[in-house]
Coordinates of C-alpha atoms and ligand atoms in Angstrom, one line a residue:
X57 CA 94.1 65.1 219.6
X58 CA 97.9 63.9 219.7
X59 CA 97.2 61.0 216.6
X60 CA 98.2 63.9 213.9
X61 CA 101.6 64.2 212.3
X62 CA 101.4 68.0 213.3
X63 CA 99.6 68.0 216.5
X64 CA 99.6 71.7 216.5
X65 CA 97.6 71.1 213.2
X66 CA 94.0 69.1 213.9
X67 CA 92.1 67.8 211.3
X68 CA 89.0 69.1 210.0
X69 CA 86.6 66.2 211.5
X70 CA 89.2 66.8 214.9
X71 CA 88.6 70.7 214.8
X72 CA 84.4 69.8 215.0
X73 CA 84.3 67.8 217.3
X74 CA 86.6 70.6 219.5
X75 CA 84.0 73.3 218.5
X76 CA 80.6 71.1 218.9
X77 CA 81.9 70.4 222.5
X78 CA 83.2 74.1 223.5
X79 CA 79.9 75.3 222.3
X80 CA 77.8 72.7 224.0
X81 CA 79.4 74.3 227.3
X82 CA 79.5 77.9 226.6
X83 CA 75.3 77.5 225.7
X84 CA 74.7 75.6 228.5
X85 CA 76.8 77.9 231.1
X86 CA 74.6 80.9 229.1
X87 CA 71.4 79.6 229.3
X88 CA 71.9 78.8 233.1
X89 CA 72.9 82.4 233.9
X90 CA 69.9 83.5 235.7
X91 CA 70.2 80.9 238.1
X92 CA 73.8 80.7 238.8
X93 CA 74.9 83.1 242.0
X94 CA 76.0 86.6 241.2
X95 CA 79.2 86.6 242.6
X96 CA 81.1 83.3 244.3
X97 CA 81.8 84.2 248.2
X98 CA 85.3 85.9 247.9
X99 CA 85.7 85.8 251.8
X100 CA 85.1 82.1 251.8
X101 CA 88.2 80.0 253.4
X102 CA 88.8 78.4 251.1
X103 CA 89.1 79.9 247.9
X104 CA 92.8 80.9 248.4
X105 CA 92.9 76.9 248.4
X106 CA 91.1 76.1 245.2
X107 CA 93.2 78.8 243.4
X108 CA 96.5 77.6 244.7
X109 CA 95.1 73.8 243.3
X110 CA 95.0 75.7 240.0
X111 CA 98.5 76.9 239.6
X112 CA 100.3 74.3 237.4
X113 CA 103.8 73.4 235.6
X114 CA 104.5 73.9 232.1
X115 CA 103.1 70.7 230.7
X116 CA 105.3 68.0 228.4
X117 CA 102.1 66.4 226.7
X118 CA 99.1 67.4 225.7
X119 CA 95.5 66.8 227.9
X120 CA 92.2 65.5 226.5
X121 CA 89.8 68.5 225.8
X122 CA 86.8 67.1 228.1
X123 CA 89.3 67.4 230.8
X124 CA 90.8 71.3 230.3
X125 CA 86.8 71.7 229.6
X126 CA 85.7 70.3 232.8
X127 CA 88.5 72.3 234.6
X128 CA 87.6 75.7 233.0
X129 CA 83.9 75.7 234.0
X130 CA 83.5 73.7 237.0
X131 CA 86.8 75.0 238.5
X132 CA 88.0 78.4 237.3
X133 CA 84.8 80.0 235.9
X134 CA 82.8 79.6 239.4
X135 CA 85.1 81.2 241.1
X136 CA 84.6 84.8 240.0
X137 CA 81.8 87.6 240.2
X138 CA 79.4 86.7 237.7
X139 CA 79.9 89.8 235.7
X140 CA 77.5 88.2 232.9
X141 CA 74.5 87.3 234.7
X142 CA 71.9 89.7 235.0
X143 CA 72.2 90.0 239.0
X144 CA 75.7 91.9 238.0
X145 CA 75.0 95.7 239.4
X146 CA 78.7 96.4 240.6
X147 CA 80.9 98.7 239.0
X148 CA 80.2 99.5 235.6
X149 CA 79.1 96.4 234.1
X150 CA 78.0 95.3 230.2
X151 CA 77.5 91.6 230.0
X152 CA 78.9 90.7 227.0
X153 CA 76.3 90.3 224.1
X154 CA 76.8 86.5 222.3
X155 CA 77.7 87.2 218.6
X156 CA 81.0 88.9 220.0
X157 CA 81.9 85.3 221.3
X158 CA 81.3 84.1 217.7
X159 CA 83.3 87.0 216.2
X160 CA 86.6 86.6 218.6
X161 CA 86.4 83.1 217.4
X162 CA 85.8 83.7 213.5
X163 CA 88.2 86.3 213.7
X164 CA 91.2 84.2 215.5
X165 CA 90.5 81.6 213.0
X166 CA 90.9 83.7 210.3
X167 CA 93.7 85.5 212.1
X168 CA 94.1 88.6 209.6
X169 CA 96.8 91.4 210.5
X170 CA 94.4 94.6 210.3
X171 CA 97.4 96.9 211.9
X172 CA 98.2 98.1 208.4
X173 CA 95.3 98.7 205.5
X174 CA 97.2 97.1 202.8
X175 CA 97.4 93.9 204.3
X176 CA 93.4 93.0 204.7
X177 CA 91.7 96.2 203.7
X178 CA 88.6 94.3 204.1
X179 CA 88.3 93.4 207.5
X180 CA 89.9 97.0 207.9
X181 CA 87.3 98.8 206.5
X182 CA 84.5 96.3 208.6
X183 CA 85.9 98.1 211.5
X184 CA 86.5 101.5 209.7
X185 CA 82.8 101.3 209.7
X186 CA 82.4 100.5 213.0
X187 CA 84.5 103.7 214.2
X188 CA 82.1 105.8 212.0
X189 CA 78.9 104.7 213.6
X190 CA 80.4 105.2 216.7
X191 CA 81.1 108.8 215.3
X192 CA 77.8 109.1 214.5
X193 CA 76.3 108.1 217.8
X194 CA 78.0 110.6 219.7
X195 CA 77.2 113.6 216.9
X196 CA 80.7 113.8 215.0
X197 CA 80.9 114.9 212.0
X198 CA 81.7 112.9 209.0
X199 CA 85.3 114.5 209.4
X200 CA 86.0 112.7 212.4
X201 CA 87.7 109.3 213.2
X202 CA 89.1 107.3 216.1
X203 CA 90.6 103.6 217.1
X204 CA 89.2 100.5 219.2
X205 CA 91.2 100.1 222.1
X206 CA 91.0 97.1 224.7
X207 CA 89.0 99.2 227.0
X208 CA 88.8 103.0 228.6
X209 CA 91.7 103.5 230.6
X210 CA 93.9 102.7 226.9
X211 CA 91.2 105.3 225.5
X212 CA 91.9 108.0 228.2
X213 CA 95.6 107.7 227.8
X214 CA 95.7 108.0 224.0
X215 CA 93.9 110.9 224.4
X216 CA 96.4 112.5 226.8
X217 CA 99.1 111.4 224.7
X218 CA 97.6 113.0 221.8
X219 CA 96.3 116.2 223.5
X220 CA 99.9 116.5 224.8
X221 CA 101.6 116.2 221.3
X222 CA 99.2 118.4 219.6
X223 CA 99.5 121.5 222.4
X224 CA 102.7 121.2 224.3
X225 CA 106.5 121.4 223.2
X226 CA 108.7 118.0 223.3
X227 CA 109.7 119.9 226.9
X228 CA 106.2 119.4 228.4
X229 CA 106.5 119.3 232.1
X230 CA 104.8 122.6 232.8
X231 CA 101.4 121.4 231.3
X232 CA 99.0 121.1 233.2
X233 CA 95.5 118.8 233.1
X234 CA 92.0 119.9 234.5
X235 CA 89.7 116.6 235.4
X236 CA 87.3 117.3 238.4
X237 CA 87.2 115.2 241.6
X238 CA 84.6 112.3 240.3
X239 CA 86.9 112.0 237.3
X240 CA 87.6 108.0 236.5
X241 CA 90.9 107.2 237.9
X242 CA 92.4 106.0 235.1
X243 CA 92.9 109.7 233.6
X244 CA 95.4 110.6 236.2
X245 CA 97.2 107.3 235.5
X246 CA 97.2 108.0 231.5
X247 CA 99.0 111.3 232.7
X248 CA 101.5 109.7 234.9
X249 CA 102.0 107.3 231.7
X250 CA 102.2 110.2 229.6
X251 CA 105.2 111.5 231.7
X252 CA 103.5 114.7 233.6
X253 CA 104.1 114.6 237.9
X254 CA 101.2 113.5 239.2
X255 CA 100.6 117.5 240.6
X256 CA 99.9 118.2 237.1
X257 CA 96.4 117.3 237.4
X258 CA 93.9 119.3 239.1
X259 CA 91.2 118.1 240.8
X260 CA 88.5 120.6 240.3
X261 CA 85.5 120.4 243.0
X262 CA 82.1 119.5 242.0
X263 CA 78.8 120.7 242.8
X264 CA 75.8 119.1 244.8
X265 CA 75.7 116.6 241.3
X266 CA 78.3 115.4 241.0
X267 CA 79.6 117.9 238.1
X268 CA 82.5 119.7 237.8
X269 CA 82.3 123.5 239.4
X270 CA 83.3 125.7 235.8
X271 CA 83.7 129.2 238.2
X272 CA 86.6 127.1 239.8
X273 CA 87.5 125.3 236.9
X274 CA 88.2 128.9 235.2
X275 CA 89.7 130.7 238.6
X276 CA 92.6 127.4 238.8
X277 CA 93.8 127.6 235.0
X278 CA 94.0 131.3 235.4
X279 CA 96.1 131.1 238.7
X280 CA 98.2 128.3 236.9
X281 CA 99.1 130.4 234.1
X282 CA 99.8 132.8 236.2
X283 CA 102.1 130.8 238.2
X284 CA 103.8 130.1 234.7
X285 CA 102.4 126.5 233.8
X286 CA 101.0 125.3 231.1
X287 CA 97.2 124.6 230.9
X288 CA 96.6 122.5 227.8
X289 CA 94.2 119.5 228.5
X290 CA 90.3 119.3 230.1
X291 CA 88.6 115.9 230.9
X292 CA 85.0 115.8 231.6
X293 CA 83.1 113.0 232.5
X294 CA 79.3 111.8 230.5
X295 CA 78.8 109.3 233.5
X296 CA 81.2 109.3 236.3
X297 CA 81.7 105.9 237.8
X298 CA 80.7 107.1 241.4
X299 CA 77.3 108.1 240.6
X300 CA 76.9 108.4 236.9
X301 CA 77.2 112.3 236.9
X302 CA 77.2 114.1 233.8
X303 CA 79.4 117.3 233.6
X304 CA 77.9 120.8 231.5
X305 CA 79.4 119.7 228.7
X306 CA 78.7 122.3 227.1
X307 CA 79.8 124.9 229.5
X308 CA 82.8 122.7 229.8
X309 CA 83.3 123.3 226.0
X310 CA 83.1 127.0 226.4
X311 CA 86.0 127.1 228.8
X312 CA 88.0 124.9 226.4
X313 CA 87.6 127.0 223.5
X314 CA 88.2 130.6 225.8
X315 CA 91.4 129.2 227.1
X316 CA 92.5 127.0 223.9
X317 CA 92.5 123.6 225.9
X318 CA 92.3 119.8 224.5
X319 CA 88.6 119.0 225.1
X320 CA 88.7 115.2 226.1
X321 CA 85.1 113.6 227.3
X322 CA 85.3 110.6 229.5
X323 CA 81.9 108.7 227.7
X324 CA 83.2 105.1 228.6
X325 CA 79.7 104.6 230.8
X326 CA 77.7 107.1 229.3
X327 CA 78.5 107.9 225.5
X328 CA 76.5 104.8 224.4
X329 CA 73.1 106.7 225.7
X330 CA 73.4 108.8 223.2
X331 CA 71.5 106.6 221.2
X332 CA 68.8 107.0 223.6
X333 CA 66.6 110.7 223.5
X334 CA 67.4 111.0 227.3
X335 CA 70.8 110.9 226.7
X336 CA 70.7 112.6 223.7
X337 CA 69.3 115.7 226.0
X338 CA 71.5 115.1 229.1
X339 CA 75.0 114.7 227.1
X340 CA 74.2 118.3 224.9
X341 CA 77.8 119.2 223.8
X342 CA 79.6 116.2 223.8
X343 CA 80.4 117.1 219.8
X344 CA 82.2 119.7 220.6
X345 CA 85.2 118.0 222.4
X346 CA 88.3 117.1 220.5
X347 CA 88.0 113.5 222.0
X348 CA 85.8 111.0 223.7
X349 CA 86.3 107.7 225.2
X350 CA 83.9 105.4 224.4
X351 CA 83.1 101.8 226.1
X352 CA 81.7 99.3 224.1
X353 CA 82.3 96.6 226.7
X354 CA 79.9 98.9 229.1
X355 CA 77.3 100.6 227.0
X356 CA 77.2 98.4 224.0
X357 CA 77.0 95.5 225.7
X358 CA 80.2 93.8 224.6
X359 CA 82.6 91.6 226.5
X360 CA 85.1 92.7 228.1
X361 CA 88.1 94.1 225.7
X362 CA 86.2 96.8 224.0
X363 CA 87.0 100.2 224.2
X364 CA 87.2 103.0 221.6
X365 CA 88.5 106.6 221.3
X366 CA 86.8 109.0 219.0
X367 CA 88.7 112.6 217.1
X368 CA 87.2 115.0 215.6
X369 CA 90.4 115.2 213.9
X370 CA 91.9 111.7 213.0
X371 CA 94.9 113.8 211.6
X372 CA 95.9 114.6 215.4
X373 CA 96.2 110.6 215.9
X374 CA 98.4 110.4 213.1
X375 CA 100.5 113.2 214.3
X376 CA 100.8 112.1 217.8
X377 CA 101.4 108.1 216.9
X378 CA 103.0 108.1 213.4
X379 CA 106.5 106.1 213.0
X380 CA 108.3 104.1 210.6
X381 CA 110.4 101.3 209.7
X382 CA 111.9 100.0 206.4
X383 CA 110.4 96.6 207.1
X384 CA 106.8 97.9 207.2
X385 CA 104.1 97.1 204.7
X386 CA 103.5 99.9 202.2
X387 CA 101.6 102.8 204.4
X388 CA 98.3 105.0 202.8
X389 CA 98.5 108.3 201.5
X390 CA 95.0 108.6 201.1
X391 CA 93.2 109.3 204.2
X392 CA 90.5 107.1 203.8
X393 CA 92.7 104.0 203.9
X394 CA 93.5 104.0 207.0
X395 CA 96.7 101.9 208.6
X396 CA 95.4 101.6 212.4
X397 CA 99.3 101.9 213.4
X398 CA 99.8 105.0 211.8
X399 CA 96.9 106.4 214.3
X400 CA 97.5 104.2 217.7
X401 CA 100.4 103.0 219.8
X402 CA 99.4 99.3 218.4
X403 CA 101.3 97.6 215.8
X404 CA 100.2 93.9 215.9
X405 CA 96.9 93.5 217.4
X406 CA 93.6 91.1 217.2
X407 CA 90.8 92.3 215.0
X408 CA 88.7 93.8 217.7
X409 CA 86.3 95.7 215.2
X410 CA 84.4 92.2 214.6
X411 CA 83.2 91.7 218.2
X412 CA 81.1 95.3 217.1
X413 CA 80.5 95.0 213.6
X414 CA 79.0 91.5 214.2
X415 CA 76.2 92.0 217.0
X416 CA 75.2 95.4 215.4
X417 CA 74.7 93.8 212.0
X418 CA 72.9 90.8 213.8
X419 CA 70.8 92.6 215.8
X420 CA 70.5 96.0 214.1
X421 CA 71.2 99.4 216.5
X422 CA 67.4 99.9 217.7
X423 CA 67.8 96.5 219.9
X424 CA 70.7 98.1 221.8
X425 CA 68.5 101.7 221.7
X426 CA 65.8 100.2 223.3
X427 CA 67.7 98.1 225.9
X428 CA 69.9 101.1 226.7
X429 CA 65.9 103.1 227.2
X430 CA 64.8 100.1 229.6
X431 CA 67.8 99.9 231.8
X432 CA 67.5 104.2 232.3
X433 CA 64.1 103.6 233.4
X434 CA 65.0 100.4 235.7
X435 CA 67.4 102.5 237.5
X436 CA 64.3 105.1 238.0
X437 CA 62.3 102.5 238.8
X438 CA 64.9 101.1 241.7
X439 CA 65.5 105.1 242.8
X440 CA 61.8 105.3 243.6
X441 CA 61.5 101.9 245.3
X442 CA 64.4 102.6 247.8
X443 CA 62.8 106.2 248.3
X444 CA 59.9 104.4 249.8
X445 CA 62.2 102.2 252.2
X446 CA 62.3 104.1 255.8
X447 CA 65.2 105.9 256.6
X448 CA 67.0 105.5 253.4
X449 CA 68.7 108.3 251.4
X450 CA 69.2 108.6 248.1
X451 CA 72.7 110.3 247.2
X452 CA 72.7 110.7 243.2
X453 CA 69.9 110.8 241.6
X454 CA 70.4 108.1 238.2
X455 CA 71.6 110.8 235.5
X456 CA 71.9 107.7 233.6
X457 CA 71.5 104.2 234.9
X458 CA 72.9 103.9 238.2
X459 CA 71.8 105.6 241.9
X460 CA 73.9 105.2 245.0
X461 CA 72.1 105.8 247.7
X462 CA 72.5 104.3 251.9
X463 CA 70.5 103.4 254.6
X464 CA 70.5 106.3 257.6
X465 CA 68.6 105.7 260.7
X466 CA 67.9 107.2 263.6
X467 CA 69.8 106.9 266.2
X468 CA 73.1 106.1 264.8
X469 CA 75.9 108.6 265.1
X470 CA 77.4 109.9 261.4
X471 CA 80.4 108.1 261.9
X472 CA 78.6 104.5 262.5
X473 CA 76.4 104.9 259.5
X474 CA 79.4 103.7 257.3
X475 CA 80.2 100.8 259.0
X476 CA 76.4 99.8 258.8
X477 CA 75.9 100.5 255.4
X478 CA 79.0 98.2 254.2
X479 CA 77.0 95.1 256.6
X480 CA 73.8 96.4 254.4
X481 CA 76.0 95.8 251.0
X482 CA 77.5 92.6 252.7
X483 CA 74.0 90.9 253.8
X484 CA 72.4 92.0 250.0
X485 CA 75.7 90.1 248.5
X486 CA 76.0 87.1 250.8
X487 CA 71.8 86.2 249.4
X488 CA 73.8 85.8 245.8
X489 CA 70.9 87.0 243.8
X490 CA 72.6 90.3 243.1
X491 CA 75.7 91.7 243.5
X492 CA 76.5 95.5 243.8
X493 CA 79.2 97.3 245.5
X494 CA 80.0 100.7 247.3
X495 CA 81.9 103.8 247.0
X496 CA 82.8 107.2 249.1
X497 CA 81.0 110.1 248.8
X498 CA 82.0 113.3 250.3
X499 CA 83.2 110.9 253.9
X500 CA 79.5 108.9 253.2
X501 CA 80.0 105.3 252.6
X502 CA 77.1 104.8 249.6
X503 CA 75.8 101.9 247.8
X504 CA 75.4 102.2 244.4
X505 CA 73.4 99.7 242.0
X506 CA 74.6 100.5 238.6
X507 CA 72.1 98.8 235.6
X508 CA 73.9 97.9 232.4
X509 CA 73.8 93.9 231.3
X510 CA 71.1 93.4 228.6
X511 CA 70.5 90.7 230.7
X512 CA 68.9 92.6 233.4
X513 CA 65.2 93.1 233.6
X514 CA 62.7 93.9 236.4
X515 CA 62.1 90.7 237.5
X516 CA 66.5 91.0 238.5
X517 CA 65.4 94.6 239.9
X518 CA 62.5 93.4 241.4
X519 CA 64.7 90.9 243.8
X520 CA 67.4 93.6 244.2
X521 CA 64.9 95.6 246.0
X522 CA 63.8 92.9 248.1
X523 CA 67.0 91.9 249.2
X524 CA 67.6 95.5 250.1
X525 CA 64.3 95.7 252.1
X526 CA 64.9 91.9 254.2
X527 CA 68.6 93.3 254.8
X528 CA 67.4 97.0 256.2
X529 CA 64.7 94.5 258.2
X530 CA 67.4 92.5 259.8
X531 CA 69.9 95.2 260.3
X532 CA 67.0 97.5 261.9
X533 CA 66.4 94.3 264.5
X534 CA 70.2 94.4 265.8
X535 CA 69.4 98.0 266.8
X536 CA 72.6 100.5 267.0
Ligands
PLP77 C1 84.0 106.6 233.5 C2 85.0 105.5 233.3 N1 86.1 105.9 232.6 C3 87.1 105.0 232.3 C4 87.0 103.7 232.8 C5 88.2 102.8 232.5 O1 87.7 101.9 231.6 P1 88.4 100.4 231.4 O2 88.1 99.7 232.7 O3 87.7 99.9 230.2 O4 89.8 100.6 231.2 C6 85.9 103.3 233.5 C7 85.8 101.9 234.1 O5 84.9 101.6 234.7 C8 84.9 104.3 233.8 O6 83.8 103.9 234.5

């Protein structure tokens, strides 16, 4: 590749040859993603060795593709959890549906600036439309509006930043935020980042379910306003990351409105099962909050990146995010044209909206529907097959797609069941045909298998299960 004048410049019959051979190994590493492990062995000696063989100096001269090639997938790739294959139950996964791949590279290529509408109001209004059919999935009204973000956690803290600018005075250090105690981490961080101490967020208890408690929920704002703060922002959860728990939305909506709070919904898991008629039923209310977060890289399936934040008043975004400068492009009056730095904290940014517009297109929304309806009733499926394993408990009930459930048998005192359970999660992960992870609930050490990789059918389950059952077999031999 160094023969050009410009070597920063390849030639067209150069550039083909670079794309035939990436894409010979990106189909092969995908179509050998059933049988590759689920996760490498991060306890293994020697991996702080292979990564340490991968740190490098800034290079003079340029390297031969095959070579970089050869490095990426046989080197770095391996050595990771394999958060595409369809073994992939841990955290809150998505698996990262092809056509995005093909749209990160059309749109780099291309390399439009869609930060402001004048300069490609094209491509801007590609991913104008993908905001609206998010809108539409979670019951907006035509009214409403929002931004791609890189993931949830940017989502959450645009929403506090917003919620902030719209309720409380430029001196906002008495507001205060209301999240329960299964609410994604990343809120209290967006409130840190937002500038509130981090006692400005109350953790409100939940119920047997998971959900946030609404009598306490009322009884703490009260008390705070009584104690002279602020209260000015509620985040509920569709699908908390512990357990998948759904908050009364609704309910939760009816305490917003009494006491004249932001109404944020953290949907990043859940909010894509709206398309689905279970969802649909278990996430009533959702259209009622003044924001949602919304994770394409978990629900829809995308790779990872993908996040989105809906309004139901794109206005507020403005208000909270709009700035100028006498060397910016021409900015809309019209509020259909919308400049995406005039609504978010982003100026210069890739052109995200094609790694959505693409697949849905492709594949039209019913493909995602229906693999959305068959990973809610895998993770029923799974919930019933570990009820019939002795001695095991099942902790949360899948709301959506996950369960977390552990292993408690006789003969073991509370405080050892932990401790056994994490050599349960350790023997399922060391077989490498799955890999899921744990969490604490209420002092109880749970394992939780969370279904959301299109990739992931019952055969995948099917294994999980029996990995689960050989491990409880082997475990139960050792004795306590
Ligand atoms: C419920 C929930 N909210 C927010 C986040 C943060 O999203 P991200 O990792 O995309 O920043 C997650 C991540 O798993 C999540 O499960």
């Amino acid at each position: 590749m160094q023969d050009h004048t410009y070597p920063l410049e390849p030639s067209t019959d150069q550039m083909r040859v670079m794309v035939e051979k990436a894409a010979e190994r990106v189909i092969e590493h995908i179509a050998s993603l059933p049988r590759q492990p689920a996760s490498y062995d991060e306890h293994q000696a020697d991996t702080l060795a292979r990564v340490h063989a991968l740190a490098e100096a800034l290079p003079e001269r340029g390297t031969d593709l095959d070579g970089l090639l050869d490095l990426l997938f046989q080197e770095a790739v391996p050595l990771s959890y394999n958060t595409a294959a369809p073994g992939y139950l841990a955290y809150i996964p998505g698996g990262g549906v092809f056509p995005s791949a093909l749209a990160d590279f059309i749109a780099n290529a291309v390399n439009r600036y869609v930060g402001a509408w004048i300069a490609a109001p094209g491509l801007v209004q590609l991913e104008l439309n993908v905001v609206r059919w998010f809108c539409e999935i979670i019951g907006y009204p035509p009214s409403s509006g929002g931004i791609l973000t890189s993931g949830g956690s940017m989502a959450n803290f645009t929403a506090v930043v917003t919620a902030r600018r719209e309720h409380l005075p430029d001196d906002f250090l008495a507001g205060t935020i209301y999240t329960s105690d299964q609410t994604h981490h990343s809120v209290r961080k967006a409130a840190v980042m937002a500038g509130f101490p981090k006692d400005n967020v109350r953790e409100i208890a939940t119920n047997e379910d998971y959900e946030i408690n609404l009598d306490d929920l009322r009884r703490r704002i009260s008390e705070d306003r009584e104690g002279g703060l602020q209260p000015f922002m509620l985040v509920t959860s569709a699908g908390t990351t512990n357990t998948g728990a759904i908050d009364d939305l609704g309910g939760a909506a009816d305490v917003a409105e009494d006491e004249g709070l932001w109404l944020h919904v953290d949907a990043a898991y859940g909010g894509f099962f709206m398309l689905t008629e279970r969802g649909r039923d278990s996430m009533r209310g959702i259209e009622r909050a003044d924001s949602v977060a919304l994770d394409p890289h978990k629900g829809l399936f995308l790779p990872y990146g993908n996040g989105s934040l809906l309004v139901r008043d794109p206005e507020a975004l403005r208000r909270a995010h709009t700035s100028f400068a006498d060397y910016m492009p021409e900015i809309q009056r019209d509020t259909d044209l919308v400049d995406f730095c005039e609504i978010s904290p982003e100026l210069s940014r890739d052109f995200r909206g094609l790694r959505a517009w693409l697949p849905i297109k492709l594949f039209g929304i019913d493909a995602f529907r229906s693999s959305l309806d068959e990973k809610l009733d895998l993770a029923q499926w799974a919930t019933d097959q570990l009820r019939e394993v002795p001695d095991m408990e099942i902790l949360a009930e899948p709301q959506l797609s996950l369960t977390a459930f552990r292993w408690a048998p006789a003969g073991y005192a509370e405080d050892k069941l932990n401790d056994l359970n994490r050599q349960l999660l350790t023997c399922v992960n060391a077989r490498q045909n799955v890999y899921i992870t744990g969490t604490m609930l209420r002092d109880r050490f749970a394992l939780r298998i969370c279904v959301l990789s299109f990739r992931t059918h019952r055969d995948r389950m099917e294994q999980c299960i029996a990995d689960i059952r050989e491990c409880v077999e082997e475990l139960a031999q050792q004795g306590p």
